């Protein structure tokens, strides 16, 4: 694909490319001194993490939960939530007593994304 402008290119990158860019950005931050220990405690904070079945989503949930945030783990089904949560707890023991909550999120359509937002607000 030939890009006509940088804006057109950014709008047309695939999800896997976007995730690769996130991983690269995180790797770059770690390389310049960013680490889990630099993140303050987040006890009074709330976070929603979508794409929680992906590696970067699980790692994001793990770090936020280990730092005390209430984390809504966005997944398309409760089964996917249970699987992701099991993976997170297995690889990050400090998250076992954390506050990670299921939020049904399907970002495949605007209507379902809006419904998820409404469920979160209620």
PDB file of C-alpha atoms in Angstrom:
ATOM      1  CA  UNK A   1       0.000   0.000   0.000  1.00  0.00           C
ATOM      2  CA  UNK A   2       1.378   3.369  -0.960  1.00  0.00           C
ATOM      3  CA  UNK A   3       0.638   6.054   1.560  1.00  0.00           C
ATOM      4  CA  UNK A   4      -0.726   9.326   0.236  1.00  0.00           C
ATOM      5  CA  UNK A   5      -0.248  11.217   3.466  1.00  0.00           C
ATOM      6  CA  UNK A   6       0.792  10.394   6.982  1.00  0.00           C
ATOM      7  CA  UNK A   7      -2.800  10.862   8.163  1.00  0.00           C
ATOM      8  CA  UNK A   8      -4.148   8.377   5.639  1.00  0.00           C
ATOM      9  CA  UNK A   9      -1.431   5.934   6.634  1.00  0.00           C
ATOM     10  CA  UNK A  10      -2.177   6.233  10.351  1.00  0.00           C
ATOM     11  CA  UNK A  11      -5.860   5.639   9.760  1.00  0.00           C
ATOM     12  CA  UNK A  12      -5.186   2.506   7.753  1.00  0.00           C
ATOM     13  CA  UNK A  13      -2.716   0.593   9.924  1.00  0.00           C
ATOM     14  CA  UNK A  14      -3.892  -2.788  11.106  1.00  0.00           C
ATOM     15  CA  UNK A  15      -4.584  -3.733  14.704  1.00  0.00           C
ATOM     16  CA  UNK A  16      -1.541  -6.012  14.781  1.00  0.00           C
ATOM     17  CA  UNK A  17       0.635  -3.149  13.514  1.00  0.00           C
ATOM     18  CA  UNK A  18      -0.840  -0.845  16.156  1.00  0.00           C
ATOM     19  CA  UNK A  19      -0.076  -3.391  18.878  1.00  0.00           C
ATOM     20  CA  UNK A  20       3.450  -3.762  17.529  1.00  0.00           C
ATOM     21  CA  UNK A  21       3.883  -0.002  17.739  1.00  0.00           C
ATOM     22  CA  UNK A  22       2.631  -0.027  21.344  1.00  0.00           C
ATOM     23  CA  UNK A  23       5.088  -2.775  22.250  1.00  0.00           C
ATOM     24  CA  UNK A  24       7.881  -0.856  20.534  1.00  0.00           C
ATOM     25  CA  UNK A  25       6.921   2.325  22.403  1.00  0.00           C
ATOM     26  CA  UNK A  26       6.842   0.484  25.730  1.00  0.00           C
ATOM     27  CA  UNK A  27      10.181  -1.176  24.948  1.00  0.00           C
ATOM     28  CA  UNK A  28      11.670   2.214  24.117  1.00  0.00           C
ATOM     29  CA  UNK A  29      10.383   3.692  27.384  1.00  0.00           C
ATOM     30  CA  UNK A  30      11.835   0.797  29.353  1.00  0.00           C
ATOM     31  CA  UNK A  31      15.134   1.275  27.554  1.00  0.00           C
ATOM     32  CA  UNK A  32      15.284   4.912  28.684  1.00  0.00           C
ATOM     33  CA  UNK A  33      14.590   4.157  32.324  1.00  0.00           C
ATOM     34  CA  UNK A  34      10.851   3.512  32.616  1.00  0.00           C
ATOM     35  CA  UNK A  35       9.973   0.623  34.893  1.00  0.00           C
ATOM     36  CA  UNK A  36       7.156  -0.659  37.084  1.00  0.00           C
ATOM     37  CA  UNK A  37       8.855   0.906  40.082  1.00  0.00           C
ATOM     38  CA  UNK A  38       8.462   4.385  38.537  1.00  0.00           C
ATOM     39  CA  UNK A  39       4.669   4.066  38.603  1.00  0.00           C
ATOM     40  CA  UNK A  40       3.125   5.548  41.764  1.00  0.00           C
ATOM     41  CA  UNK A  41       0.517   3.718  43.821  1.00  0.00           C
ATOM     42  CA  UNK A  42      -2.888   4.029  42.173  1.00  0.00           C
ATOM     43  CA  UNK A  43      -5.152   3.079  45.073  1.00  0.00           C
ATOM     44  CA  UNK A  44      -7.827   5.713  44.391  1.00  0.00           C
ATOM     45  CA  UNK A  45      -7.685   5.339  40.592  1.00  0.00           C
ATOM     46  CA  UNK A  46      -9.876   3.391  38.161  1.00  0.00           C
ATOM     47  CA  UNK A  47      -8.788   2.104  34.753  1.00  0.00           C
ATOM     48  CA  UNK A  48     -10.493   0.362  31.846  1.00  0.00           C
ATOM     49  CA  UNK A  49      -8.234  -1.846  29.748  1.00  0.00           C
ATOM     50  CA  UNK A  50      -9.539  -3.144  26.430  1.00  0.00           C
ATOM     51  CA  UNK A  51      -7.794  -5.803  24.339  1.00  0.00           C
ATOM     52  CA  UNK A  52      -7.111  -7.565  27.616  1.00  0.00           C
ATOM     53  CA  UNK A  53      -6.612 -10.897  25.858  1.00  0.00           C
ATOM     54  CA  UNK A  54      -3.487  -9.580  24.142  1.00  0.00           C
ATOM     55  CA  UNK A  55      -0.050  -9.665  25.723  1.00  0.00           C
ATOM     56  CA  UNK A  56       0.138  -5.913  26.147  1.00  0.00           C
ATOM     57  CA  UNK A  57      -3.394  -5.751  27.534  1.00  0.00           C
ATOM     58  CA  UNK A  58      -2.620  -8.404  30.149  1.00  0.00           C
ATOM     59  CA  UNK A  59       0.601  -6.661  31.112  1.00  0.00           C
ATOM     60  CA  UNK A  60      -1.219  -3.341  31.439  1.00  0.00           C
ATOM     61  CA  UNK A  61      -3.862  -4.910  33.700  1.00  0.00           C
ATOM     62  CA  UNK A  62      -1.144  -6.598  35.781  1.00  0.00           C
ATOM     63  CA  UNK A  63       0.851  -3.412  36.369  1.00  0.00           C
ATOM     64  CA  UNK A  64      -2.185  -1.258  37.173  1.00  0.00           C
ATOM     65  CA  UNK A  65      -3.665  -3.907  39.493  1.00  0.00           C
ATOM     66  CA  UNK A  66      -0.360  -4.520  41.270  1.00  0.00           C
ATOM     67  CA  UNK A  67      -0.167  -0.769  41.931  1.00  0.00           C
ATOM     68  CA  UNK A  68      -3.614  -0.788  43.555  1.00  0.00           C
ATOM     69  CA  UNK A  69      -5.899   0.563  40.832  1.00  0.00           C
ATOM     70  CA  UNK A  70      -9.393  -0.796  40.351  1.00  0.00           C
ATOM     71  CA  UNK A  71      -9.102  -2.263  36.860  1.00  0.00           C
ATOM     72  CA  UNK A  72     -11.982  -3.091  34.552  1.00  0.00           C
ATOM     73  CA  UNK A  73     -10.734  -5.851  32.290  1.00  0.00           C
ATOM     74  CA  UNK A  74     -12.591  -5.430  29.012  1.00  0.00           C
ATOM     75  CA  UNK A  75     -13.352  -8.717  27.267  1.00  0.00           C
ATOM     76  CA  UNK A  76     -15.978  -9.966  24.829  1.00  0.00           C
ATOM     77  CA  UNK A  77     -17.182 -12.686  27.185  1.00  0.00           C
ATOM     78  CA  UNK A  78     -16.919 -13.766  30.798  1.00  0.00           C
ATOM     79  CA  UNK A  79     -15.003 -16.884  29.661  1.00  0.00           C
ATOM     80  CA  UNK A  80     -12.347 -14.706  27.990  1.00  0.00           C
ATOM     81  CA  UNK A  81     -12.162 -12.593  31.162  1.00  0.00           C
ATOM     82  CA  UNK A  82     -11.610 -15.694  33.339  1.00  0.00           C
ATOM     83  CA  UNK A  83      -8.905 -16.969  30.967  1.00  0.00           C
ATOM     84  CA  UNK A  84      -7.123 -13.596  30.841  1.00  0.00           C
ATOM     85  CA  UNK A  85      -7.373 -13.147  34.614  1.00  0.00           C
ATOM     86  CA  UNK A  86      -5.912 -16.623  35.161  1.00  0.00           C
ATOM     87  CA  UNK A  87      -2.983 -15.781  32.876  1.00  0.00           C
ATOM     88  CA  UNK A  88      -2.439 -12.469  34.683  1.00  0.00           C
ATOM     89  CA  UNK A  89      -2.485 -14.070  38.143  1.00  0.00           C
ATOM     90  CA  UNK A  90      -0.189 -16.901  37.033  1.00  0.00           C
ATOM     91  CA  UNK A  91       2.490 -14.579  35.679  1.00  0.00           C
ATOM     92  CA  UNK A  92       2.042 -11.727  38.191  1.00  0.00           C
ATOM     93  CA  UNK A  93       1.385 -13.082  41.719  1.00  0.00           C
ATOM     94  CA  UNK A  94       0.954  -9.596  43.301  1.00  0.00           C
ATOM     95  CA  UNK A  95      -2.313  -9.235  41.350  1.00  0.00           C
ATOM     96  CA  UNK A  96      -4.073 -12.140  43.119  1.00  0.00           C
ATOM     97  CA  UNK A  97      -5.647  -9.928  45.787  1.00  0.00           C
ATOM     98  CA  UNK A  98      -6.246  -7.011  43.448  1.00  0.00           C
ATOM     99  CA  UNK A  99      -9.497  -5.472  42.311  1.00  0.00           C
ATOM    100  CA  UNK A 100      -9.880  -6.629  38.692  1.00  0.00           C
ATOM    101  CA  UNK A 101     -13.479  -6.514  37.481  1.00  0.00           C
ATOM    102  CA  UNK A 102     -15.115  -7.931  34.349  1.00  0.00           C
ATOM    103  CA  UNK A 103     -16.518  -5.430  31.852  1.00  0.00           C
ATOM    104  CA  UNK A 104     -18.146  -6.903  28.767  1.00  0.00           C
ATOM    105  CA  UNK A 105     -16.699  -4.951  25.847  1.00  0.00           C
ATOM    106  CA  UNK A 106     -17.030  -5.728  22.159  1.00  0.00           C
ATOM    107  CA  UNK A 107     -15.387  -3.007  20.110  1.00  0.00           C
ATOM    108  CA  UNK A 108     -16.385  -4.528  16.772  1.00  0.00           C
ATOM    109  CA  UNK A 109     -19.241  -2.053  16.424  1.00  0.00           C
ATOM    110  CA  UNK A 110     -19.960   1.438  17.663  1.00  0.00           C
ATOM    111  CA  UNK A 111     -23.303   0.324  19.115  1.00  0.00           C
ATOM    112  CA  UNK A 112     -21.756  -2.389  21.275  1.00  0.00           C
ATOM    113  CA  UNK A 113     -18.953  -0.053  22.389  1.00  0.00           C
ATOM    114  CA  UNK A 114     -21.565   2.531  23.402  1.00  0.00           C
ATOM    115  CA  UNK A 115     -23.530  -0.142  25.289  1.00  0.00           C
ATOM    116  CA  UNK A 116     -20.356  -1.075  27.186  1.00  0.00           C
ATOM    117  CA  UNK A 117     -19.784   2.560  28.119  1.00  0.00           C
ATOM    118  CA  UNK A 118     -23.362   2.820  29.388  1.00  0.00           C
ATOM    119  CA  UNK A 119     -22.917  -0.346  31.498  1.00  0.00           C
ATOM    120  CA  UNK A 120     -19.727   1.106  32.955  1.00  0.00           C
ATOM    121  CA  UNK A 121     -21.404   4.401  33.852  1.00  0.00           C
ATOM    122  CA  UNK A 122     -24.308   2.697  35.653  1.00  0.00           C
TER     123      UNK A 122
END
